[in-house]
C-alpha cells in the first residue's frame, strides 16, 4: 500500500508552493528592507547625535569638575600661606614651589612657535596688616617694595578692587574670592593686523587675576590679610586647548570653525575665550567695559570694545541667556546656537560648583561650554547612514542572487528538508549541553515558524533572560566592590585624621575598657597601642595622677551623669612639672555606648605664661632696686665720710678705730651690693657685632685654668673648630661664662671634673657646662634665675639673673639641669641669625 510519509508530503508541498511564494517574498522583502533602511538610518542618526551630544556634555562636566577642584586647591594654598611667617623669603619660596605648565604660542604670525613652560600659579602674593598696608609683596616671583594701602580701592592694581575690605570682615578660615580682574584687550589689540585669533600670534595677550584673600586673626583681633592672585592663564589652560572634533588637544582653537570651548562666570561674563576681546576687563580708569548688547554703539563695535556677557547676548541667539540661567540653577545640557562669527554650532554646557567669596549667592563659580560646528557634529551620523544604505543595497543584490540559485536548487533542497526538521532539534540539544557547561552566550539560530521554531524562540528567550540576570548580578557585584572601596577610603580618611591630630585620643567602651588610642596619645603618655580587652588602669599604670581623675569620671558616668568632663592635671616627671588638659565626652556609635578621652600637653604653654610672669616680676624688681639703690647710696656715702673723720679723730684709741674700720668694711660691702643692684636694674643693651663664639670661650677658659689647677679640678674642653660667626657682645658673654664657671668651681671645693662643650646643633650654637659638684636641690631649681636667690650662703644672688637677661638679649635660651649630689649641667643655645 502506498504510504506518504512526512518527507514525501513536505517534498510535494514544497515543489508546488515554493516558486510562487518565493517570488512574492522576494518583492515584499525588498520593499520592507527599504522601509527598514529608512527607519534604521533615521534611528541611527538620532542615536549617534544623542550619543555625541551626551559625550560633549560629559566632557563639559569633566572640565567643570576639574576647574572646581583647582579652585579648591587654591583655597588650600591660601590657608597654607596664612600659616607662614609673613616675610619676603617665606612668600618667595611659596611662590616658587607652586608652578604649573602652560602651553602657548610665540614667534611671529608667519612662523609661530609652540612653548610649554612652567610658570607660577600666582602672579602676586601679598600680606597686609590690619590697616591695609602691605608688608610683604611678591610680584612675578620677585619681592616688590612698592607697598600699597589695600584698604583704599583706588590704590589697588585695577583701581576699584575691594578684596581687602571684604576679607577683613571675615572670620578665621573664611575666604574672599573676587571675580576676574584684568585690563581689557580690544580686537585691535589682539589681532594687530591678523585676520583671525588663530593667526594672531604677535597680538597682545590677556593677563588677569582672581584674588583669593583670608584674614589672619589672633586672640580675636585682626592681624592682617593674606592675598593670593591666581594667574588667569592657568584658568585658560582648561579651555584653550579643547578641540571637540579632533582626537588630540591643540595649542590654540579655531574660532571660525566653531569647535572651541569657553568659560563664563556667575554674572554671565566671559572669562576664558579664544577671542580676548570677548573677555571681561577694565579700562584705564578702573571701570568695567560694558557688555556687548543690542544697543552697543557702532563705534565700539568697529573698535572691537565688545566684551561678551551671556545674559546680554539674546540678540545674537536666545539660547545664550538660557544657558547662563540654567548654569546658575546647577543644570547641564546641550543647545544649538550661532556665535558672533555666524557659525551654527552645537554647544554643551555644565556648571562649575563653587561657593566661596563672590560666588556664595548661587554656589556657582560659572559655567563651561564646549561647542562643535553642526555639520562636523553630524558627520559621524551621516557617514553611518550612508554605510547602512550601501549595506542594504548590497544585501538586496545578494538576495536576488540567492533566490535565483534557490530556484535552481529547489529540488535538491526538498530532499534535505527532512534534515532541516531534524537539525533544529539537534541544535537545541547542543545549546542545552552548552548551558550545562556554563556557556550562556550562544543562541540557537532557527528561523522556522512551527513548533520547533517556537521551542527555539523559547529557548533563546530563556538564554537571554539568563544572560540578563547574570549581567545584573555582575553589576550588583561591581557596585558592592565600589561601595567597599568607598568604605575603605572613608575608613582610611578617618584613621588619618585620628592619627595625625596633635591631641591625644583614647576611646573606651561601656565597660571602661580601652578600645583604641592614636599616635599622639601614645607619644604623650609614653605607652604602647592597646590590645584587645585592655584595662585602662593597666595601660596607664605609669600615670597614677590620672587614675584619680578617670576613676572619679567613670564613677560619675555610672551614676547616670551622661555629660562631658574637663580638668587640668599637674604632675611631675623627670624633674619637670607637666600640665595636661584632660577631657572626656560620651560616645554613641552603632547603638554601642562608650567614651572619648582627649589629652593635651599644655606644659609649654604654661611654662611660657610663667616665663612672661617672671619677666614682669624682674622688670618690677629692677625698677624697685634702682629706686632703693639711689636712695641708699647717698646716705651711705655720707656715713662713710663721717666714719673716716671719726677714725682720724680717735688717734691713740686703737680699739675704737678697729670698730670703725669694721663698720667701714661693712659699708663698702653694702655699697658693692647697691652697685650690683644698680647694674642689674640698668643692664645696658648688648652691642651685637659679628664674632666667633670660639674666641670668647677660649678667652674665658684661659682665665679659668689656673683656678681649676689650684682646686684640683680637671678641665675638659670640647670646642668645635668649624663654628660660624654669629651676632654677639663678647664682653657680656664673657661675663656670663665666667659667672657660670665660678659657680661650678664653687660647687667643687674638693675637686672634680668641669666639662665645657661648644658645638653646632640644629642651626644653633650649643654651649654646655657640666660639673660634678654638690648639685642643686629640686625645690631650689625653679628659683635659680630669681634675683637675690643664692644657695651658697654668700654673694648677692644676682649673677644667674643677670646671665639670664644677657642670654635673652642675644635671642638665646639658657636651661639648668641638676641632681643633688651628682652635679649640674647648664645649656646655652644661641641663634645663628639674630631674631628681629
Short mmCIF file of N, CA and C in Angstrom, two decimals, residues 59 103 116 241-243 246-252:
data_model
loop_
_atom_site.label_atom_id
_atom_site.label_comp_id
_atom_site.label_asym_id
_atom_site.label_seq_id
_atom_site.Cartn_x
_atom_site.Cartn_y
_atom_site.Cartn_z
N UNK A 59 31.98 65.79 28.59
CA UNK A 59 33.29 66.46 28.55
C UNK A 59 33.22 67.81 29.26
N UNK A 103 50.78 76.11 27.98
CA UNK A 103 51.12 75.79 26.58
C UNK A 103 50.65 76.96 25.73
N UNK A 116 56.00 75.15 25.86
CA UNK A 116 55.45 74.61 27.12
C UNK A 116 56.37 75.06 28.25
N UNK A 241 42.81 74.57 25.01
CA UNK A 241 43.35 73.51 24.16
C UNK A 241 42.29 72.48 23.76
N UNK A 242 41.03 72.73 24.03
CA UNK A 242 39.97 71.78 23.69
C UNK A 242 39.55 71.97 22.24
N UNK A 243 39.57 70.87 21.48
CA UNK A 243 39.04 70.86 20.11
C UNK A 243 38.11 69.66 20.01
N UNK A 246 38.48 67.02 17.23
CA UNK A 246 39.82 66.47 16.98
C UNK A 246 40.10 65.37 18.00
N UNK A 247 41.05 64.54 17.68
CA UNK A 247 41.40 63.44 18.57
C UNK A 247 42.48 63.83 19.56
N UNK A 248 42.97 65.07 19.52
CA UNK A 248 44.01 65.50 20.44
C UNK A 248 43.86 66.99 20.71
N UNK A 249 44.51 67.44 21.81
CA UNK A 249 44.45 68.84 22.19
C UNK A 249 45.22 69.70 21.18
N UNK A 250 44.86 70.99 21.12
CA UNK A 250 45.53 71.93 20.23
C UNK A 250 46.07 73.08 21.08
N UNK A 251 47.12 73.73 20.58
CA UNK A 251 47.70 74.83 21.33
C UNK A 251 46.76 76.03 21.35
N UNK A 252 45.97 76.22 20.24
CA UNK A 252 45.03 77.34 20.20
C UNK A 252 43.89 76.92 19.27
#
